[in-house]
Coordinates of C-alpha atoms and ligand atoms in Angstrom, one line a residue:
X262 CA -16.8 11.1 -11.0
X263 CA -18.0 10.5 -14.4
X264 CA -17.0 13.2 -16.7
X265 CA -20.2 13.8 -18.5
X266 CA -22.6 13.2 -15.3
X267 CA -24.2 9.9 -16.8
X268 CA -24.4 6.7 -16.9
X269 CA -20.8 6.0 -18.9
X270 CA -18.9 5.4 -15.0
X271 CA -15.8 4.3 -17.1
X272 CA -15.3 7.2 -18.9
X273 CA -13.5 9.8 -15.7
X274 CA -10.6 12.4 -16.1
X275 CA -8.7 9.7 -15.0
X276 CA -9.4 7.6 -17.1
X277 CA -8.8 10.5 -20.0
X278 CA -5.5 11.3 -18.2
X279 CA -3.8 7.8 -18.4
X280 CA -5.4 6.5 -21.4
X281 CA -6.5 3.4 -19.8
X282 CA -10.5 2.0 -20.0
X283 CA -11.5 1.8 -16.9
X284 CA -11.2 3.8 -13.6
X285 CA -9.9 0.7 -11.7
X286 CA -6.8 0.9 -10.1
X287 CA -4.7 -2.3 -8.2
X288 CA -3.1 -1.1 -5.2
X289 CA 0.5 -1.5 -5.6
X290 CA 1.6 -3.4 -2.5
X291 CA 5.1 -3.2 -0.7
X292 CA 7.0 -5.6 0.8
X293 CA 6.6 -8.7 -1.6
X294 CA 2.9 -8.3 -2.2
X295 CA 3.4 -7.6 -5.8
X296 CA 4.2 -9.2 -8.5
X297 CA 5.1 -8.2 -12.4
X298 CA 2.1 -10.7 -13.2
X299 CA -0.6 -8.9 -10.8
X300 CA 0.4 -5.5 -12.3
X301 CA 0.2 -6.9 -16.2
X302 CA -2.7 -8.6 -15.9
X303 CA -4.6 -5.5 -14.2
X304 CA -3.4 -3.2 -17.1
X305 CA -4.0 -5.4 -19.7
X306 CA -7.5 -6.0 -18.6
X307 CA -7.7 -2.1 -18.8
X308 CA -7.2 -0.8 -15.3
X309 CA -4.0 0.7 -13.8
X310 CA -1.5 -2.4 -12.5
X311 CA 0.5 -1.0 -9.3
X312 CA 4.1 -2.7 -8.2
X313 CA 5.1 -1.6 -4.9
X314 CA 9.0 -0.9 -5.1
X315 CA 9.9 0.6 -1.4
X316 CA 12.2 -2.6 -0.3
X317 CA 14.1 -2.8 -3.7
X318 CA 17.0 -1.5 -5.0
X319 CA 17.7 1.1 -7.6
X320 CA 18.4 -2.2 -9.6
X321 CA 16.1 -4.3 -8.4
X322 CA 13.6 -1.2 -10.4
X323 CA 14.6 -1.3 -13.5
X324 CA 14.4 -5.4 -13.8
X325 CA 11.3 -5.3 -12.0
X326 CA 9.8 -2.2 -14.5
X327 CA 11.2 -4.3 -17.4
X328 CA 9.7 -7.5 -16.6
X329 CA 6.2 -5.7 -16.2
X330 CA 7.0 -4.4 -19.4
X331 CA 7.4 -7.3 -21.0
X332 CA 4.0 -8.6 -19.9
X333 CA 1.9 -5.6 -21.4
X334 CA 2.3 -2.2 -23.5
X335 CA -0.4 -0.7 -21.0
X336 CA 0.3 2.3 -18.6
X337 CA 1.2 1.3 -15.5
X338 CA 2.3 2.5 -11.8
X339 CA 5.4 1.6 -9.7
X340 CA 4.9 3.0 -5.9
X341 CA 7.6 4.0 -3.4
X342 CA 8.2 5.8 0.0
X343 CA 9.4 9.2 -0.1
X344 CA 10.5 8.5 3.6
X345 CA 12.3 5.6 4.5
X346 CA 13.0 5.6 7.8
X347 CA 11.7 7.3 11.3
X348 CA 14.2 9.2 14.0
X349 CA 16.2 6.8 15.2
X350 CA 15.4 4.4 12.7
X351 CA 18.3 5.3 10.3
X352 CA 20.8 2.9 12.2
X353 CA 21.0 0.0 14.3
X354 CA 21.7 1.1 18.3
X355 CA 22.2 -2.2 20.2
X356 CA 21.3 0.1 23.4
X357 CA 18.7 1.7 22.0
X358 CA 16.9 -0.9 20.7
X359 CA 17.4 -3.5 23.3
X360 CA 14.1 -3.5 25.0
X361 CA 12.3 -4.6 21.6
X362 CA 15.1 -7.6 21.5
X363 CA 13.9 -8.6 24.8
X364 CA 10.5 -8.1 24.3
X365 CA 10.9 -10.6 21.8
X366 CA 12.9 -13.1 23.1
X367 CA 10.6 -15.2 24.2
X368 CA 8.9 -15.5 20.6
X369 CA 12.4 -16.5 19.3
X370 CA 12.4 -19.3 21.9
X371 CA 9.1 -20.3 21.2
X372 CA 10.1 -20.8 18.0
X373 CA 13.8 -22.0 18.5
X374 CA 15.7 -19.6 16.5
X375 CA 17.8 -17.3 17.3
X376 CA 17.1 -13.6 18.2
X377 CA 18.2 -10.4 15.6
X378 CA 21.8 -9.8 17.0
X379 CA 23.8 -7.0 15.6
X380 CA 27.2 -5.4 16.5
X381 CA 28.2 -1.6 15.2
X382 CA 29.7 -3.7 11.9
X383 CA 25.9 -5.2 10.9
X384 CA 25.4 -3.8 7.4
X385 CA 22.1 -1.9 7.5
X386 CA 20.9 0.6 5.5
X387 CA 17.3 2.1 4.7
X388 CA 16.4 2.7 1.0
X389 CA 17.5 5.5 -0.5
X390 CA 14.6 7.0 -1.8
X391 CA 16.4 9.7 -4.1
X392 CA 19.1 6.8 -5.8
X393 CA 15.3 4.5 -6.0
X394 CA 13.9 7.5 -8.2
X395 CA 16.6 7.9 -10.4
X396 CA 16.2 4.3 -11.5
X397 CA 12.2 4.7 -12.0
X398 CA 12.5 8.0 -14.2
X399 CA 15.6 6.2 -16.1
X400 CA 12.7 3.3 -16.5
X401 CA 9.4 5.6 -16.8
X402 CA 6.6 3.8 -16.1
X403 CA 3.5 6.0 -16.9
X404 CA 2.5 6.8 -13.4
X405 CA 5.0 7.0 -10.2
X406 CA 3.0 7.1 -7.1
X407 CA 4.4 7.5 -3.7
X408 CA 3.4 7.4 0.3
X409 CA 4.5 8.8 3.0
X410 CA 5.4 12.9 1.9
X411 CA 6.0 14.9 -0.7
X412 CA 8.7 14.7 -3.6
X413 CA 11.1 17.4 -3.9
X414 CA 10.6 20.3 -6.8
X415 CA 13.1 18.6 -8.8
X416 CA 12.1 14.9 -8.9
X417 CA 8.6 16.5 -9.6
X418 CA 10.0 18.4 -12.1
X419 CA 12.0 15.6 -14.1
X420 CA 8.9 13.7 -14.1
X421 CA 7.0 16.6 -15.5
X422 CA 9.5 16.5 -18.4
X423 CA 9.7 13.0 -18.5
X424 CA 6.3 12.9 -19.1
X425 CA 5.9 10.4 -16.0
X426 CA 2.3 11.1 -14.3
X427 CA 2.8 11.5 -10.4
X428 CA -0.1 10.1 -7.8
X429 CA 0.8 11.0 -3.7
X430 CA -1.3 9.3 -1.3
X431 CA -3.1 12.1 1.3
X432 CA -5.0 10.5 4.6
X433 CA -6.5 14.3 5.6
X434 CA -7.3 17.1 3.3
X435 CA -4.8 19.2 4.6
X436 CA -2.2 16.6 2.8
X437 CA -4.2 16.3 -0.3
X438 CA -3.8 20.2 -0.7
X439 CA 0.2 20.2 -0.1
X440 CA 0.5 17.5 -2.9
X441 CA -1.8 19.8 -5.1
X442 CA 0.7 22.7 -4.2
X443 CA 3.4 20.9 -5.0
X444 CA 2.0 19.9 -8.5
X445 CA 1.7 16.3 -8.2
X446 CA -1.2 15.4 -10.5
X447 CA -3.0 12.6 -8.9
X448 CA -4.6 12.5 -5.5
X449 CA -5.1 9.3 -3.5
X450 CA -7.2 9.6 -1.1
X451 CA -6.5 6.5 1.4
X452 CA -9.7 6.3 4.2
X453 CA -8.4 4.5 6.9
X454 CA -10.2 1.1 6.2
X455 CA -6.8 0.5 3.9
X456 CA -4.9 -2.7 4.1
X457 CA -1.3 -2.0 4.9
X458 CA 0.6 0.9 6.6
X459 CA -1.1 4.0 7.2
X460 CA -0.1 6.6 4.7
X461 CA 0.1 9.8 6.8
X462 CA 2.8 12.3 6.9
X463 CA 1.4 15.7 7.8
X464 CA 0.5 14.5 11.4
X465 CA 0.8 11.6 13.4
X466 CA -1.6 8.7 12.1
X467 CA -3.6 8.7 15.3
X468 CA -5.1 12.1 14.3
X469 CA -5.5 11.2 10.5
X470 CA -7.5 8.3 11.0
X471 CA -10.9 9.2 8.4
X472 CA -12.6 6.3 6.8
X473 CA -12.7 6.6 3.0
X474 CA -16.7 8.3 2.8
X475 CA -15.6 10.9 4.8
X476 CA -12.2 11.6 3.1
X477 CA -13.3 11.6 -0.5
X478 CA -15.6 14.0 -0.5
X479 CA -13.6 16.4 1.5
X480 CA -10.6 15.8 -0.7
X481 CA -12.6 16.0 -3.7
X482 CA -14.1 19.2 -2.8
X483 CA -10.6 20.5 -1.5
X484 CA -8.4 19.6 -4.5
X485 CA -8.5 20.6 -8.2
X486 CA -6.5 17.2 -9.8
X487 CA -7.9 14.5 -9.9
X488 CA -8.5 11.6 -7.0
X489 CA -8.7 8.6 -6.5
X490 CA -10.0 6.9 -3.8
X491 CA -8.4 4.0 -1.9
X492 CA -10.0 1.9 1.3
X493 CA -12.4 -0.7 1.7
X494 CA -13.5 -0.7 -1.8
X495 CA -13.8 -4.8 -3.2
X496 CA -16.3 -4.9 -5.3
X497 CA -18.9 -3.0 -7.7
X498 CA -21.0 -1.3 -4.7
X499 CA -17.4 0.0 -4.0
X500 CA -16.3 1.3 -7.2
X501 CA -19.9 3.2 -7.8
X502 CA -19.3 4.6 -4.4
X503 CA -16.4 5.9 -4.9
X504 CA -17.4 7.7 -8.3
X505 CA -20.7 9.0 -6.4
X506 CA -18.6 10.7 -3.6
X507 CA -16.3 12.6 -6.2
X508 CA -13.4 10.3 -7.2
X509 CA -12.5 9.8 -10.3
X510 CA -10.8 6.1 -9.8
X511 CA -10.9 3.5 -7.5
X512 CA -8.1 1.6 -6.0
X513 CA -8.4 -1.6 -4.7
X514 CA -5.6 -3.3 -2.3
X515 CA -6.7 -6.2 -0.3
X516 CA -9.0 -8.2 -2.9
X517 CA -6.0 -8.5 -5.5
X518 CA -4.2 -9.4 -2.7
X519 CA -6.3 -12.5 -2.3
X520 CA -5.7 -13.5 -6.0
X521 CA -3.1 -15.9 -6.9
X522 CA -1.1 -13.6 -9.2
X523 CA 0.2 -11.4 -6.2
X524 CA 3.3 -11.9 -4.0
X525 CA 1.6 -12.8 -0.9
X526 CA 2.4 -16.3 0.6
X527 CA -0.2 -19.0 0.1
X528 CA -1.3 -18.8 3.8
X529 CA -1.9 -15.1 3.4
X530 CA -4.0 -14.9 0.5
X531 CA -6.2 -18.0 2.1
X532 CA -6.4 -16.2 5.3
X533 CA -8.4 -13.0 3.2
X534 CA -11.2 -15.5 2.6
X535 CA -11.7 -17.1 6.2
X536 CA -13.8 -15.6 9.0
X537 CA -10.6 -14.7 10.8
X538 CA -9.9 -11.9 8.1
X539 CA -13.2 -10.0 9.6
X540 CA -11.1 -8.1 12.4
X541 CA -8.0 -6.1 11.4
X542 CA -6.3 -3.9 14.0
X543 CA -4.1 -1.3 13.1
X544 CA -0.9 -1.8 15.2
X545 CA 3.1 -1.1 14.8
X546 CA 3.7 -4.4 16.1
X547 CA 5.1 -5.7 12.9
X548 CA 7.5 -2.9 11.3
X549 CA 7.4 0.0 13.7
X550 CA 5.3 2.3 11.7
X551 CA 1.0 1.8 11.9
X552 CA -0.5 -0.6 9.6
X553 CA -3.9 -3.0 9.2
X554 CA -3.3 -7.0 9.3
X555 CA -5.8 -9.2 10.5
X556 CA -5.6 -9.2 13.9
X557 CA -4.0 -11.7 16.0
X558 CA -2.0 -13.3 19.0
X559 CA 1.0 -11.1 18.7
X560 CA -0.9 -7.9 17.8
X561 CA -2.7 -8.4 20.9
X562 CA 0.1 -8.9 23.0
X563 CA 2.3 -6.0 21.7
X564 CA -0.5 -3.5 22.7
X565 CA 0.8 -3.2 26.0
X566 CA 4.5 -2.5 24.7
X567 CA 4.8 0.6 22.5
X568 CA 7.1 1.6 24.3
X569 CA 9.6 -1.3 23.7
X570 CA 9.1 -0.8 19.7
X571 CA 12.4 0.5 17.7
X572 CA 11.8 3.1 15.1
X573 CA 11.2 2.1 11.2
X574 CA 12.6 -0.2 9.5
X575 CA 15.2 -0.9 12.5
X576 CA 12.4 -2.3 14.4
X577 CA 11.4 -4.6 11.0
X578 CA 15.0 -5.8 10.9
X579 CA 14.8 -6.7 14.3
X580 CA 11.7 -8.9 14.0
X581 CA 12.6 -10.1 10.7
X582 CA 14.0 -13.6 11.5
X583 CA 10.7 -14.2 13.6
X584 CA 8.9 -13.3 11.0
X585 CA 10.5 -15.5 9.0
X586 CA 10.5 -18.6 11.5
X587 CA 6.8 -18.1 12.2
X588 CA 5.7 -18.2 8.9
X589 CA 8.4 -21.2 8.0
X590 CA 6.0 -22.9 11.0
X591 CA 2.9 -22.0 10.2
X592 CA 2.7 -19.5 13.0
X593 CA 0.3 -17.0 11.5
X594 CA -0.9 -15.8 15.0
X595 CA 2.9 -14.3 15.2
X596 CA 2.9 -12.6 11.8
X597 CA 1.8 -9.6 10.1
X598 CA -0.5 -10.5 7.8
X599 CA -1.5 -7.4 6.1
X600 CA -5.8 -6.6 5.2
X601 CA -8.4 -4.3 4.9
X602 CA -11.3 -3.6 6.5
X603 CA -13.1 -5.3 3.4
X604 CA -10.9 -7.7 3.4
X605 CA -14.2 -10.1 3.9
X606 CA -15.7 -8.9 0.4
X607 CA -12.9 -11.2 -1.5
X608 CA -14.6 -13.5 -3.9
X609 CA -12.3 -14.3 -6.5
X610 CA -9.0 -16.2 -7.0
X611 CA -8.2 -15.0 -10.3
X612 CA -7.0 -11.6 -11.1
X613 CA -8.7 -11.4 -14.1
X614 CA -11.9 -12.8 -12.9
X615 CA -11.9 -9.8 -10.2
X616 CA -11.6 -7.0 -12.5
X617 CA -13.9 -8.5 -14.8
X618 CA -16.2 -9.0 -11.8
X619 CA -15.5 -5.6 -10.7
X620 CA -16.3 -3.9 -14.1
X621 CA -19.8 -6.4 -14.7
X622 CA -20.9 -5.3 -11.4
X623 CA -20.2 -1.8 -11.7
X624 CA -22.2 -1.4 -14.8
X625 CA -25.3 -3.6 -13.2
X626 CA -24.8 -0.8 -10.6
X627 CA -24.8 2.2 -13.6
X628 CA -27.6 0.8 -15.5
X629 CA -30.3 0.4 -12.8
X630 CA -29.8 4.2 -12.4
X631 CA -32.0 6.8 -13.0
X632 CA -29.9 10.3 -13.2
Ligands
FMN999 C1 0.0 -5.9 1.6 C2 -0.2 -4.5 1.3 C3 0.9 -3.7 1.1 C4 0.7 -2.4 0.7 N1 1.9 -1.6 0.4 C5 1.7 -0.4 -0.1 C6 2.8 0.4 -0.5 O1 4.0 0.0 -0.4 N2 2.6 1.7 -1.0 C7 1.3 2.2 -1.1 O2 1.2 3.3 -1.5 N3 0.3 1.5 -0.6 C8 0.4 0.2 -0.2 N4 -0.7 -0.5 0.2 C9 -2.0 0.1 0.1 C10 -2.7 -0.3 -1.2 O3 -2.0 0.1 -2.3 C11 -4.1 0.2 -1.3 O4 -4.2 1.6 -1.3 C12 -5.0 -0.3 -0.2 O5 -4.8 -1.7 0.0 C13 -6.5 0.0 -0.5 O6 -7.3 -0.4 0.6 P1 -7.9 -1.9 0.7 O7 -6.8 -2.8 1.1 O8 -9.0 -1.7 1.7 O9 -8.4 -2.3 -0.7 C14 -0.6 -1.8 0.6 C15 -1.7 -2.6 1.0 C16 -1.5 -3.9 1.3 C17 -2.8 -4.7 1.6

């Protein structure tokens, strides 16, 4: 919300907080959706550039954090998963997890590759999330955010000291408060329109499904720091929304996505503008834990087979050389292609064209109001 109640949207306790000019944030996206470019380019437009580090290693990080750095002086955020894996998911269990292997053998023969095999001696390993951290506080960034729990006292603490501002993502209120508790400093309050895995940890995601203009609000009202508010927003309407229902930023995932600075594959990013990109089902299908892709032939046909599905990120090892084989083909209706609910409002190719779409808009929005 704006801080002095008028027209001036950009000017937020946010925006106060991180020294940056407008309340815009880029989603910071996992899984090879960023890039040091995407981030940059957000932050030295004014916003807050996001790099989602969950899949890289400790020193993976700090190249990552310096190559952003090299781009711009601007504050920035790198993201991670405070958990890393699900029961189960820690190790691979060739009895365990044989029902997903032949779930999807017939895809590999479709495709003619081989299926995931794996013996007791297959390196695998889930990040470490506490050897990841070390690396970001070594590198501070200005803001760490984080999905999927809470911190412990004493990473919170040595970003405290650091000087390192921490944002945790909250899909209920009851989450939101628990960060607050904790003394994490930024709220991000992600409605379940979001792009990408589902951010609860409190309860099971099925019973933490609210859309974005119920959540902020409620999390607004609930919480003393500030929040910002993350879902289905892609364009000016969005932002003002957002600022109206008590944030104090607006993050944006799936239309930076679209641009040509982030990581995603050509296919991908031309897939957010077509008519196909309208539906997006939320489905485990693709890693083992519930996120929202465009939907599709092999979310459809997994419905039936929960059951079959190995625990995170076992069950995204397992699929990972399909994954790789569809896309290598063109497969898309076998892939996880990851989108929001507003995934239909992209409009712009260019990262900087967005933001400076977003922040024209916005004020169009600002100056037709009467307050
Ligand atoms: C491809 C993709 C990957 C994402 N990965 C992460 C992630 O690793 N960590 C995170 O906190 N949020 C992640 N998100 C969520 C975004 O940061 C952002 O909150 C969300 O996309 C906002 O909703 P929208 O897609 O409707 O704009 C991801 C989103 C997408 C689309």
């Amino acid at each position: 919300m704006p801080v002095d109640g008028k027209n001036n949207w950009a000017k937020t306790r946010i925006t106060e907080l991180l020294k940056i000019q407008y309340p815009i944030f880029q989603g910071p996206f996992g899984r090879g959706g960023s890039t040091p470019l995407l981030a940059a380019t957000v932050s030295n437009a004014g916003g807050l550039g996001g790099y989602g580090g969950n899949d890289l290693s400790p020193e993976e990080l700090t190249s990552v954090i310096s190559e952003i750095r090299a781009l711009t002086d601007k504050p920035f955020n790198i993201n991670l998963w405070v958990s890393t894996f699900d029961e189960g998911g820690e190790r691979l269990d060739a009895s365990k997890h044989r029902p997903l292997i032949e779930l999807l053998t017939p895809y590999y023969r479709e495709l003619g590759v081989e299926p995931a095999v794996f013996a007791d001696s297959t390196p695998y390993a889930p990040r470490n999330f506490e050897e990841q951290v070390d690396a970001l506080i070594e590198a501070k960034p200005a803001v760490f955010s984080f999905v999927f729990g809470v911190p412990s006292d004493e990473i919170l603490r040595r970003c405290r000291s650091e000087g390192i501002l921490t944002a945790g993502a909250a899909s209920t209120v009851d989450e939101a408060k628990l960060l607050e508790e904790a003394g994490v400093d930024i709220v991000v309050a992600s409605g379940f329109e979001a792009g990408g895995h589902h951010s609860a940890f409190l309860r099971s995601e099925e019973e933490s499904q609210i859309g974005t203009f119920a959540l902020v609000p409620q999390i607004a009202d609930a919480v003393k720091v500030p929040v910002v508010a993350a879902g289905g927003i892609a364009d000016g309407r969005g932002i003002a929304a957002a600022l109206t229902l008590g944030a104090d930023a607006a993050q944006i995932g799936t239309a930076f996505l679209a641009c040509d600075e982030s990581g995603a594959t050509d296919a991908h990013r031309q897939l957010l503008f077509k008519e196909n990109a309208r539906t997006t089902v939320l489905t485990r299908a693709f890693t083992g834990r519930l996120a929202r892709g465009v939907h599709n032939k092999f979310a459809s046909e997994m419905k039936r087979h929960e059951k079959e599905f190995a625990p995170y990120p076992a069950h995204n090892w397992i699929i990972a050389p399909l994954r790789a084989a569809a896309l290598a083909q063109g497969r898309l209706d076998l892939v996880g292609l990851w989108a929001g609910q507003a995934a239909r409002l992209s409009r712009h190719h260019k990262t900087d064209e967005l933001f400076a779409a977003l922040v024209q808009d916005t004020n169009k929005i600002y100056e037709n109001r009467t307050l």
